[in-house]
Coordinates of C-alpha atoms in Angstrom, one line a residue:
Chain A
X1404 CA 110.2 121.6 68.8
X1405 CA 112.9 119.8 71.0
X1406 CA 114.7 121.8 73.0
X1407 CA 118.6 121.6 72.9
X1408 CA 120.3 121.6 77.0
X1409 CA 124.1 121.5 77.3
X1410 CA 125.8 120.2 80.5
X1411 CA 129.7 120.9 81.1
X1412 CA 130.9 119.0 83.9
X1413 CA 134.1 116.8 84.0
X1414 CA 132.9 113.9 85.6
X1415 CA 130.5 111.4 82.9
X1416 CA 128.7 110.1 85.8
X1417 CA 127.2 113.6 86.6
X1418 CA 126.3 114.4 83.3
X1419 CA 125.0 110.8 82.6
X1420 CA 122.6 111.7 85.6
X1421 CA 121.6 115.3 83.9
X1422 CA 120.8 113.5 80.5
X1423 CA 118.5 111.0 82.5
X1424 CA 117.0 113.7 84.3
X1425 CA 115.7 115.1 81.1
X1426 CA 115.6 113.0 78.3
X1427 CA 112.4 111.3 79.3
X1428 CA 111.1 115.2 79.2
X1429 CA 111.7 115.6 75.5
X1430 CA 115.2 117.6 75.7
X1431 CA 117.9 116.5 73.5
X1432 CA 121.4 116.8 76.2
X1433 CA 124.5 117.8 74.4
X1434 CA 127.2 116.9 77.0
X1435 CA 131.0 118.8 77.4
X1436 CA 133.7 117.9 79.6
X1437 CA 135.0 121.2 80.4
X1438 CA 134.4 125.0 79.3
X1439 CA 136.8 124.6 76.2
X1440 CA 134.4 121.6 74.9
X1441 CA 131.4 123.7 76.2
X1442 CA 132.5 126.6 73.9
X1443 CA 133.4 124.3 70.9
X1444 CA 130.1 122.6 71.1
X1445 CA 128.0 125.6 71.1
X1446 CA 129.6 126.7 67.7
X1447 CA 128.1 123.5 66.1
X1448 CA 124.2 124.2 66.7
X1449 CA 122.1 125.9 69.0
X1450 CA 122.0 125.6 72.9
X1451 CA 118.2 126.2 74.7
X1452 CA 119.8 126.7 78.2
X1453 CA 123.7 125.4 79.5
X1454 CA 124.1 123.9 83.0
X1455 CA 127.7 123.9 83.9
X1456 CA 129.9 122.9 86.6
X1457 CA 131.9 125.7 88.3
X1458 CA 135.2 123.5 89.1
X1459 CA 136.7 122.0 86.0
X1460 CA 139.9 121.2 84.6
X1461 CA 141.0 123.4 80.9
X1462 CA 138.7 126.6 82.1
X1463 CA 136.5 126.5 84.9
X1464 CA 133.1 126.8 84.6
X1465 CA 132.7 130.7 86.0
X1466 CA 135.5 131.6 83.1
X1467 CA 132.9 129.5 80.7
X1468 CA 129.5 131.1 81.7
X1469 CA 131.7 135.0 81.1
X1470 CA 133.0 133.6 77.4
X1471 CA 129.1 132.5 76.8
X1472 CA 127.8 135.9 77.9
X1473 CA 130.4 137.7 75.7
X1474 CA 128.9 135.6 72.6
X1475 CA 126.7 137.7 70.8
X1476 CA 124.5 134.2 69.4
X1477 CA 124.2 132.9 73.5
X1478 CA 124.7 135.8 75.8
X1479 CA 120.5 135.4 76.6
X1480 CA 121.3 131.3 77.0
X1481 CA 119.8 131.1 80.4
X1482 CA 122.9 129.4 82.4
X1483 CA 122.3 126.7 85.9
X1484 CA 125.7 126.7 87.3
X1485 CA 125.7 123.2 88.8
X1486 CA 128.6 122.8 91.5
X1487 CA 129.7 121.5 95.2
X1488 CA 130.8 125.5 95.3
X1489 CA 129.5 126.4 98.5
X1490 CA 131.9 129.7 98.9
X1491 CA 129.7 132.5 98.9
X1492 CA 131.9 134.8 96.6
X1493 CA 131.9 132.0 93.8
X1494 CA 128.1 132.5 93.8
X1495 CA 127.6 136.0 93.8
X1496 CA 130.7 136.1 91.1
X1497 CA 128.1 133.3 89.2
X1498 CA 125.3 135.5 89.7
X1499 CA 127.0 139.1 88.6
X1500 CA 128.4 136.9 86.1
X1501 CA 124.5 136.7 84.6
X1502 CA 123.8 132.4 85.7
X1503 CA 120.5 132.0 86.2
X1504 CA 120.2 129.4 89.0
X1505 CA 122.7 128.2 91.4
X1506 CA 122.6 124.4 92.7
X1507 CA 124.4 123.2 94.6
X1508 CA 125.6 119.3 94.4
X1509 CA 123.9 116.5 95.3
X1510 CA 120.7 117.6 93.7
X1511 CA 117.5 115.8 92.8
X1512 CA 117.1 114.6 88.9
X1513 CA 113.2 116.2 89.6
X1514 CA 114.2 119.7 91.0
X1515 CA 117.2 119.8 88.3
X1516 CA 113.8 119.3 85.6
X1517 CA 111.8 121.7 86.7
X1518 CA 114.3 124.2 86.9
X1519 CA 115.0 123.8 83.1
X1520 CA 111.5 123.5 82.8
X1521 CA 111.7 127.0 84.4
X1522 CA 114.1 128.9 83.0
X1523 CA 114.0 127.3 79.3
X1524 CA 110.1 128.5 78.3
Chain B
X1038 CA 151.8 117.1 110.8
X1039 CA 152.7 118.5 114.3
X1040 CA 154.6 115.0 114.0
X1041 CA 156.8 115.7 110.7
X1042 CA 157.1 118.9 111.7
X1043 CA 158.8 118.2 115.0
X1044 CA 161.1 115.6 113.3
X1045 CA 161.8 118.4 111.2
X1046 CA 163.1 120.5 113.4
X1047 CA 164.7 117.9 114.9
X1048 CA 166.6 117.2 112.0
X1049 CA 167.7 120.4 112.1
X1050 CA 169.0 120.5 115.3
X1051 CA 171.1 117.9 114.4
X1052 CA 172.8 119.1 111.0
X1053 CA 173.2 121.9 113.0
X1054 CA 175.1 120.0 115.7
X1055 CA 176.7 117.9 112.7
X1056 CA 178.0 121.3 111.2
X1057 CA 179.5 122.2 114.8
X1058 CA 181.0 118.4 114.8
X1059 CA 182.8 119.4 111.7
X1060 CA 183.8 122.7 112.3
X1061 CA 185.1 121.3 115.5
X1062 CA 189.1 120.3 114.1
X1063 CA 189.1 123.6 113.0
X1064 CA 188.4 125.3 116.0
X1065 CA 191.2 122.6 118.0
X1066 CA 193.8 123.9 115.1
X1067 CA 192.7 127.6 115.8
X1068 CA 193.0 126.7 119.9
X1069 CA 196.7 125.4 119.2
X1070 CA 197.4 128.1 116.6
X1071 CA 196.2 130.7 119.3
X1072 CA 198.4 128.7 122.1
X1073 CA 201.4 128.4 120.0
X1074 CA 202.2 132.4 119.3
X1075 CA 200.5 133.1 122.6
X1076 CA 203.7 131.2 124.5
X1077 CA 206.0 133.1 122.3
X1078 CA 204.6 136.6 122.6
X1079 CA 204.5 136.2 126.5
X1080 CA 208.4 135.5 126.2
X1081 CA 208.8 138.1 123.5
X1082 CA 207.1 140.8 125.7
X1083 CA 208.9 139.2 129.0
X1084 CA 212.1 139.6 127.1
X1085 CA 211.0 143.3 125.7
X1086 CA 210.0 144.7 129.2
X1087 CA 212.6 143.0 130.9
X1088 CA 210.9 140.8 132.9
X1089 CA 212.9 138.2 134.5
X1090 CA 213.1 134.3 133.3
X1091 CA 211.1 133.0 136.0
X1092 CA 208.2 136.1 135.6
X1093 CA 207.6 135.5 131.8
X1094 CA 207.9 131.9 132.2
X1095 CA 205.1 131.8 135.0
X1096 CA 203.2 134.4 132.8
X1097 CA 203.5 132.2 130.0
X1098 CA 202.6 128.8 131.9
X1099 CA 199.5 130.5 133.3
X1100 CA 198.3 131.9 129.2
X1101 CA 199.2 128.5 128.5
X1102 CA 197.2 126.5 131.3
X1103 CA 194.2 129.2 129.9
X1104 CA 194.5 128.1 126.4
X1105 CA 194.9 124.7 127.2
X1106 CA 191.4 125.3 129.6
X1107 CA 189.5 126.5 126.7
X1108 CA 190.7 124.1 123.7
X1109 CA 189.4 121.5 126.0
X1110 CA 186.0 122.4 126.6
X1111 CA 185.7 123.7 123.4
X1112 CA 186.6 119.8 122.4
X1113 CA 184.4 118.7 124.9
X1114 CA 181.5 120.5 123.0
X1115 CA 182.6 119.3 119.9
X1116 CA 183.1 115.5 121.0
X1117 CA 179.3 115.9 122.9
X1118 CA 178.2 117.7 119.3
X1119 CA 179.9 114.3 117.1
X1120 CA 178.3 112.0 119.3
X1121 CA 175.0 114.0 118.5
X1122 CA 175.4 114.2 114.9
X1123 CA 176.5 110.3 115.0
X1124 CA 173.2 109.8 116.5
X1125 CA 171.6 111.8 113.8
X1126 CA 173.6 109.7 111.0
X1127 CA 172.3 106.7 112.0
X1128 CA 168.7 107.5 112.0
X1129 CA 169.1 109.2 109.1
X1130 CA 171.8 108.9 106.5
X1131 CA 172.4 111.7 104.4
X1132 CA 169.4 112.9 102.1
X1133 CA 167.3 109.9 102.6
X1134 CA 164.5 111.4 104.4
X1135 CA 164.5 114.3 101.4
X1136 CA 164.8 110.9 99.1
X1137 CA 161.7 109.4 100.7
X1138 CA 159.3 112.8 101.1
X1139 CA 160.0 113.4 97.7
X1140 CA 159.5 110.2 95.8
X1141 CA 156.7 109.1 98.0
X1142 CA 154.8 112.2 97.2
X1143 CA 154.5 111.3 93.7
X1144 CA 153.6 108.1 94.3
X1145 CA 150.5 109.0 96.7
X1146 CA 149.5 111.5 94.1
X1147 CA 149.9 108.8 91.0
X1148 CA 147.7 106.5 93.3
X1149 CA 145.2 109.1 94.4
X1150 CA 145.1 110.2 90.6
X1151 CA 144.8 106.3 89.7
X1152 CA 141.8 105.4 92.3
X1153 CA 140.1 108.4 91.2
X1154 CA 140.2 107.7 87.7
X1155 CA 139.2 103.7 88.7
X1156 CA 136.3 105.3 90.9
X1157 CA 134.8 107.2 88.4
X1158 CA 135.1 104.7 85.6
X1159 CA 133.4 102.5 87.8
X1160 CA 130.9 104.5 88.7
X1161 CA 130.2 106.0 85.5
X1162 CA 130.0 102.0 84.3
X1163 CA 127.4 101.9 87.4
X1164 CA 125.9 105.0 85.8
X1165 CA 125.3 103.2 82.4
X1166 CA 124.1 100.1 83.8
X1167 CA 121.5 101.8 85.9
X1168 CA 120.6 104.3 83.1
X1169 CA 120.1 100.9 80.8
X1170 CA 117.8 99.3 83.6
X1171 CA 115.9 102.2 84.0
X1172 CA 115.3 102.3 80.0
X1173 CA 114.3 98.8 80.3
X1174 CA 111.9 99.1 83.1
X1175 CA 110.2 101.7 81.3
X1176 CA 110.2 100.1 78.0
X1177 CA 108.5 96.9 80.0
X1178 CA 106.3 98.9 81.9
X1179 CA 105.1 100.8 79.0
X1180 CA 104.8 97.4 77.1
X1181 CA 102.8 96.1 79.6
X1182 CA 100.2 98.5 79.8
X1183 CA 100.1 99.0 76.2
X1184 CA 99.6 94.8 75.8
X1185 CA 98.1 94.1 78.9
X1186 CA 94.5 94.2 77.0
X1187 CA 92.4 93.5 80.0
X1188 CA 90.4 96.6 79.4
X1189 CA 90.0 94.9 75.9
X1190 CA 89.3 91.1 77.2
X1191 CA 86.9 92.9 79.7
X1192 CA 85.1 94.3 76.9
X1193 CA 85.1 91.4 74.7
X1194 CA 83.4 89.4 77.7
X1195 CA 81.0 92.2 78.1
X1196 CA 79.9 92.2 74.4
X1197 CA 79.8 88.4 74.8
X1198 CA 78.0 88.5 77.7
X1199 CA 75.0 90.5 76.1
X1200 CA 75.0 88.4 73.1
X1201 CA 74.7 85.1 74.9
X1202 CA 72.0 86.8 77.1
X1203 CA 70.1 87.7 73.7
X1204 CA 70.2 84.2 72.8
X1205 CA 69.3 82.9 76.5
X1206 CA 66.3 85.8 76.2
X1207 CA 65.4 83.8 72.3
X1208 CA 65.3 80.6 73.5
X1209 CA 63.4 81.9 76.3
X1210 CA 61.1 83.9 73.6
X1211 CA 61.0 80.2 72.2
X1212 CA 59.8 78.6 75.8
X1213 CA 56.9 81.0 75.4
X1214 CA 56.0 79.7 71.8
X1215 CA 55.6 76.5 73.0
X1216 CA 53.9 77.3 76.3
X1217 CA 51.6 79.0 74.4
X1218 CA 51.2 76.6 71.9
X1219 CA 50.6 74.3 74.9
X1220 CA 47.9 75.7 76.0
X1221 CA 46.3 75.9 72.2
X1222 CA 46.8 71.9 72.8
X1223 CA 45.5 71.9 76.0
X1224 CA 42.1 73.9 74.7
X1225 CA 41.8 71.6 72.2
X1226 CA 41.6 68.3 74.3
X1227 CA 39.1 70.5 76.0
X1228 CA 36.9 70.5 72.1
X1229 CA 37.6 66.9 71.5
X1230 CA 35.8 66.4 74.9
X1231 CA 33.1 68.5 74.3
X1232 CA 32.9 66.9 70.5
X1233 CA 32.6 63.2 71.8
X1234 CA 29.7 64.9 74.5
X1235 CA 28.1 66.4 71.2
X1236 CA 28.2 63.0 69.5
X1237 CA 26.7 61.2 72.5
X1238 CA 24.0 63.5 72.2
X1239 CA 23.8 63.0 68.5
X1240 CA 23.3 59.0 69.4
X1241 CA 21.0 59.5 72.1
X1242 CA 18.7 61.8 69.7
X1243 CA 19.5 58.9 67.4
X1244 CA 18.2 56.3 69.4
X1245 CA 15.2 58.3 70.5
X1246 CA 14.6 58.9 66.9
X1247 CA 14.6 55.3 66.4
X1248 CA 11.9 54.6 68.8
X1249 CA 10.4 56.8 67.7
X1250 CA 10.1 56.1 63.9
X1251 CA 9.5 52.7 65.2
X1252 CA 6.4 54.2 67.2
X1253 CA 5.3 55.6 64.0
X1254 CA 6.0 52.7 62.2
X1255 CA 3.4 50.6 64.5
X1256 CA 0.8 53.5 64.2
X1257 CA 1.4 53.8 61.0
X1258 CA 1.0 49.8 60.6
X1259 CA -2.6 50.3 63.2
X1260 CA -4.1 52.7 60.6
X1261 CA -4.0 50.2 57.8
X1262 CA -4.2 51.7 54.5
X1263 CA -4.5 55.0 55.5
X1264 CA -1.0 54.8 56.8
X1265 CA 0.8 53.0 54.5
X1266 CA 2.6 56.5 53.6
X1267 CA 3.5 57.7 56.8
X1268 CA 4.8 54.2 56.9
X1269 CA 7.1 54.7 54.3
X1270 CA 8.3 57.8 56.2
X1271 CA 8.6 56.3 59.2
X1272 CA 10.9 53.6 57.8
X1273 CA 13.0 56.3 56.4
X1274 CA 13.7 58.1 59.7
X1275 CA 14.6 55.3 61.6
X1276 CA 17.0 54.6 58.8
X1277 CA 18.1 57.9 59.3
X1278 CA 18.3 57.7 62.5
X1279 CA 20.4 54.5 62.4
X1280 CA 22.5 56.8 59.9
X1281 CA 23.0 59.2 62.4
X1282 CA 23.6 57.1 65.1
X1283 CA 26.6 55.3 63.0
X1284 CA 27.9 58.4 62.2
X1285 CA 27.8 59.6 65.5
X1286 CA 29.7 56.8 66.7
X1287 CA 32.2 57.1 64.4
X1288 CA 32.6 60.6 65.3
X1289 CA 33.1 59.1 68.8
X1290 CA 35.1 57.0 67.8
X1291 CA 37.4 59.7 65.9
X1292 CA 37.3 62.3 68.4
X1293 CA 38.3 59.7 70.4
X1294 CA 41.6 59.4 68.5
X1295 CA 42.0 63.0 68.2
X1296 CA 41.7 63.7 71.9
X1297 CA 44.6 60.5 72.4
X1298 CA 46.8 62.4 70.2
X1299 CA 46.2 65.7 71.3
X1300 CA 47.2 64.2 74.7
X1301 CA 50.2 62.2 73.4
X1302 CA 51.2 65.9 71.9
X1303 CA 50.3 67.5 75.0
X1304 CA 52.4 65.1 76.8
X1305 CA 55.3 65.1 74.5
X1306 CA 55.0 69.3 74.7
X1307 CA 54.9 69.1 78.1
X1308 CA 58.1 67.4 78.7
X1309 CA 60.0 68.8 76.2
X1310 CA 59.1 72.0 77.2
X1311 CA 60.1 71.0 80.8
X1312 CA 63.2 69.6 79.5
X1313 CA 64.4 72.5 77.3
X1314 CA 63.4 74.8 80.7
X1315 CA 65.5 72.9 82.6
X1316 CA 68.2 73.5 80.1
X1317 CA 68.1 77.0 79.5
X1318 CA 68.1 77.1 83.3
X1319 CA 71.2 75.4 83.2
X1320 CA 72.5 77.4 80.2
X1321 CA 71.7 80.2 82.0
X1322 CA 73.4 79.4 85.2
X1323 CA 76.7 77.7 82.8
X1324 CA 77.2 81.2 81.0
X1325 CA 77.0 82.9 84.5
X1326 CA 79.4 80.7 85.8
X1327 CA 81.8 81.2 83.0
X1328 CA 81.2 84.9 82.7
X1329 CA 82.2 85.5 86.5
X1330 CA 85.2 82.9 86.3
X1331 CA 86.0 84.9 83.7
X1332 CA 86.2 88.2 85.0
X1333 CA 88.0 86.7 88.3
X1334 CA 90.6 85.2 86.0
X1335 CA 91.0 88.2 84.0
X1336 CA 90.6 90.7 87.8
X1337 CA 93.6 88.2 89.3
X1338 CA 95.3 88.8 85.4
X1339 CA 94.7 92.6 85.9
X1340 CA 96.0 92.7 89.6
X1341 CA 99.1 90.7 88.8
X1342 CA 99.8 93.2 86.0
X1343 CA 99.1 95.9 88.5
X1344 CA 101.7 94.5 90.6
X1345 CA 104.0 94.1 88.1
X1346 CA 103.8 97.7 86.9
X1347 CA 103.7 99.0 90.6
X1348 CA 107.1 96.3 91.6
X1349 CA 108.9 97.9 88.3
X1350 CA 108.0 101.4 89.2
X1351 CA 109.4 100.8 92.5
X1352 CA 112.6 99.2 91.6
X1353 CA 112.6 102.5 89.0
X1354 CA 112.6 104.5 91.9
X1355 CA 115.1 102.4 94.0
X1356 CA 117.5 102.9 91.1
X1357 CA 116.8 106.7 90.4
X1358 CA 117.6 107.3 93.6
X1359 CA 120.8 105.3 93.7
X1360 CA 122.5 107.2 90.4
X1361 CA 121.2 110.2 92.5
X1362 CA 123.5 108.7 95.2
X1363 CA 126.2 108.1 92.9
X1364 CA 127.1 111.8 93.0
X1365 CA 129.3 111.0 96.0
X1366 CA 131.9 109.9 93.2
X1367 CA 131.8 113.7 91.9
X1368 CA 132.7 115.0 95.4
X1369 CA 135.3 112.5 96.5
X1370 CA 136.9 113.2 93.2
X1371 CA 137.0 116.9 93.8
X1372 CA 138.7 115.9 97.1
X1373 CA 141.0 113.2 95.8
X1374 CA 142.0 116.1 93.1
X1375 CA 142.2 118.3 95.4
X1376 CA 144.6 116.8 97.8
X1377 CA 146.5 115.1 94.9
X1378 CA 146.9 118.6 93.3
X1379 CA 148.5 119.6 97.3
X1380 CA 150.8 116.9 97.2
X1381 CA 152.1 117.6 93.5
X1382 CA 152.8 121.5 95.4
X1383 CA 154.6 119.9 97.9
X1384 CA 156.5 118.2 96.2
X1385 CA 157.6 120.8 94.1
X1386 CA 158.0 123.3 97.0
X1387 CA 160.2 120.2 98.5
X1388 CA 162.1 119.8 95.4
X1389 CA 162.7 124.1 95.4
X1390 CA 164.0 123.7 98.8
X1391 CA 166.6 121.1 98.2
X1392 CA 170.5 122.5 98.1
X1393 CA 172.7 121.2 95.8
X1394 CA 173.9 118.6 98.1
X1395 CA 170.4 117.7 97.6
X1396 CA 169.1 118.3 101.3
X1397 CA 166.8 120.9 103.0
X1398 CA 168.8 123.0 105.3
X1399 CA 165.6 125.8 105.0
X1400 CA 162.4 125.6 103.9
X1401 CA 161.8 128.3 100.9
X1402 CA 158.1 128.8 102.1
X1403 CA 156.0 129.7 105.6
X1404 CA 154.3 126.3 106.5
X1405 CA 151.1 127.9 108.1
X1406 CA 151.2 130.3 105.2
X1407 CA 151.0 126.8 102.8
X1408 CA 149.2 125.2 104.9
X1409 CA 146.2 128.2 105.1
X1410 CA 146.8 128.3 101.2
X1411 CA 146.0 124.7 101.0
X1412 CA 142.4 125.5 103.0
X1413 CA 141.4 128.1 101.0
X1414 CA 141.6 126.0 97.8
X1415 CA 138.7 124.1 99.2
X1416 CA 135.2 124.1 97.4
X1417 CA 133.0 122.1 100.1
X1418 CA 132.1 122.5 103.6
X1419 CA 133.2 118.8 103.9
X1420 CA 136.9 119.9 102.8
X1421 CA 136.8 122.6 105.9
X1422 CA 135.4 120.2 108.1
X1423 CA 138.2 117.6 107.2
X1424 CA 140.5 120.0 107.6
X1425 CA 139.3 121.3 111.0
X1426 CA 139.0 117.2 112.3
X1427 CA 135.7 118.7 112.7
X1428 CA 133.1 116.0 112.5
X1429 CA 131.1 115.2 109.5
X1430 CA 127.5 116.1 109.3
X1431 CA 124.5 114.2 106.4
X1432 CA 124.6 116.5 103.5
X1433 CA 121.5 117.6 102.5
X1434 CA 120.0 118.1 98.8
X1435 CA 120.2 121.5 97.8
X1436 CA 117.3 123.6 97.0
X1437 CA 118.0 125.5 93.4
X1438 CA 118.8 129.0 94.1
X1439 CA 117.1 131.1 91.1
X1440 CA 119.3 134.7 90.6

């Protein structure tokens, strides 16, 4: 069955780069442009894992990743939380938060795949 | 900053000095206004305490000279603090400096805002292209190995191969058909030689049965009537034997014949069965020849493909690895955002600041305060570095941090 990934980030070019990273893998990428889209998107059909950006215009990704673990139908949605964030606080509020992975920007299409590969079986 | 900031202060100074420069005519009316009563209260009091002409006038010449001493170096100060504020007034006319900080702000921010928006269009354009070129490399790359077909061409030549060597390994069967029907040939010269010896012999037993009968036919002829019989007999065997010998000579003579044709066949057999060797030699070395051009052609077709596939691959990587590069765009927008975002706040704080006379006497805010604000809005270690003038060190791709 092909598995459904979400990336919220604000700028196309990044999530142009997730949804080459992992369509030749079989994954079908639903993109968002901020948490507000994120959250309107995942009421139309159901999200395998999220990776979100942590700095975004509307409602920033950390504010995102609580409203999706408040959501009785995606609170177990593992969550990557895909960022240039390097303040430690942001990522331990991330982690307590319940993301799964932290990654911080520039990353490698590869490592981004297995990680989803990871967390999404 | 240290720059602006100095101005700053400097132009503080000098409004400062400008307010002196205009409170300065009313502190020369308040020297004559203190002068003026001061001479006639010195005469007032001379007069009261009885003081003589002379006395209060002295006393009021000296209060005079006093208050004449002080409204002139107070007017002094004053002319020193309009020269100052003149100074001032020509580098800076009233309000334009608060004019240019605050409509310049805007415009750096609509231009930041504009080249970000232009950078990551472009790049996202970039993005596309790449992500289309990649798609198409793939698609080609997958076509070719699906189409290439040497395996298939390979194995078509190897099918062909056996089958022509089946019908080399016929004809060759064939070669031995003949040779051995050569040789049946060749034995049965060797008969027709032994059948004209035979009918040699025949004649010689002919002609000795010839003289023979012709012996008996003398005897025979000696005895007289007594061998007038075997005479008989002895003219039958010779004619016999003439029978015998003719026939034996015609045998010869056939055998003869025979063994010419049997050679002529043996001949013919010979070189045609040389001839067709020689050309199933030739046959033979003609398929090998084509059957190793072959596979060279189709090993120089395979290694072109191989390069092909291997050069597309490669460019494949090339561009992977410049949309992986692209991500600078998402970084220099966070900064260009970021600082655009600080020069929208000051701006406002500016705008806050301004009196009605639409200048800044005070700031309404700590600069270190804003300025330590502005750092701690940062999200990148490049941001802090920036900020420090600290130099700028290769960023390195993270390694996924699993919670």
């Amino acid at each position: 069955m092909e598995k459904t990934v979400m990336i919220v980030d604000d700028s196309a070019s990044l999530r142009q780069l997730v949804v080459l990273a992992l369509k030749d893998s079989g994954y079908r990428v639903v993109e968002a442009c901020d948490g507000v889209d994120g959250l309107s998107k995942l009421d139309a059909g159901r999200v395998h894992l999220i990776i979100s950006d942590v700095n975004m215009p509307n409602m920033d990704g950390l504010t995102f990743l609580k409203e999706v673990k408040k959501r009785p139908d995606t609170r177990f949605t593992p969550v990557i939380m895909l960022t240039t964030e390097s303040a430690a606080d942001k990522k331990d509020e991330g982690r307590a938060a319940g993301a799964k992975a932290w990654v911080v920007k520039p990353f490698q299409p590869q490592q981004m795949l297995a990680a989803v590969n990871k967390l999404i079986q | 900053m240290m720059s602006s900031r100095k101005e700053g202060l400097e132009l503080m100074q000098a409004r400062d000095t400008g307010s002196t420069r205009e409170s300065a005519g009313s502190a020369r009316s308040m020297t004559l206004a203190i002068f003026a009563p001061a001479m006639l209260a010195v005469a007032g009091i001379g007069g009261l305490i009885g003081l003589n002409a002379t006395s209060a006038t002295l006393g009021a010449i000296v209060l005079a000279a006093a208050a004449l001493s002080a409204w002139w170096m107070h007017h002094q100060q004053a002319e020193q603090a309009r020269a100052a504020a003149a100074a001032a007034e020509a580098a800076a006319p009233d309000g334009a400096l608060e004019q240019l900080v605050g409509e310049s702000l805007p415009i750096w921010s609509r231009h930041i805002d504009h080249s970000n928006r232009y950078v990551e269009e472009s790049v996202s354009g970039l993005m596309q292209q790449f992500s289309y070129l990649i798609d198409s490399l793939n698609q080609s790359v997958s076509a070719s190995s699906e189409t290439d077909g040497s395996d298939h061409v390979i194995g078509t030549l190897n099918s062909s191969q056996t089958d022509l060597s089946d019908a080399v390994n016929a004809l060759r069967q064939t070669q031995q058909s003949r040779q051995q029907m050569l040789e049946e040939l060749r034995q049965l010269k060797t008969f027709t030689t032994e059948l004209q010896d035979m009918a040699t012999e025949v004649v010689s037993i002919a002609d000795h049965t010839n003289l023979l009968a012709l012996n008996a036919g003398i005897e025979s002829a000696r005895a007289g009537e007594a061998g007038k019989g075997f005479s008989v007999v002895a003219t039958e065997i010779r004619g016999l034997s003439s029978r015998s010998r003719e026939t034996a000579t015609q045998m010869t003579e056939k055998v003869t014949s025979i063994k010419k044709s049997i050679e002529s066949t043996v001949d013919t057999a010979e070189q045609a069965l040389s001839r067709s060797s020689e050309q199933l030699a030739e046959t033979e070395q003609s398929i090998d020849h084509v059957i190793t051009k072959s596979r060279e052609v189709i090993g120089q077709l395979q290694q072109s493909s191989t390069n092909l596939r291997e050069d597309a691959e490669g460019v494949r990587r090339v561009i992977e690895q410049l949309i992986v590069e692209l991500q600078f765009q998402d970084r220099v927008s966070q900064i260009l955002t970021q600082v655009s975002h600080n020069l929208r706040e000051l701006e406002q704080e500016i705008s806050e600041a301004k009196d009605a006379d639409g200048r800044i006497h005070k700031l309404g805010f700590d600069a270190d305060a804003w300025l330590a604000k502005m750092q701690a809005s940062y999200t990148m270690l490049d941001q802090h570095r920036t900020h420090k003038g600290e130099e700028h060190q290769a960023e390195q791709d993270s390694e996924i941090e699993f919670f």
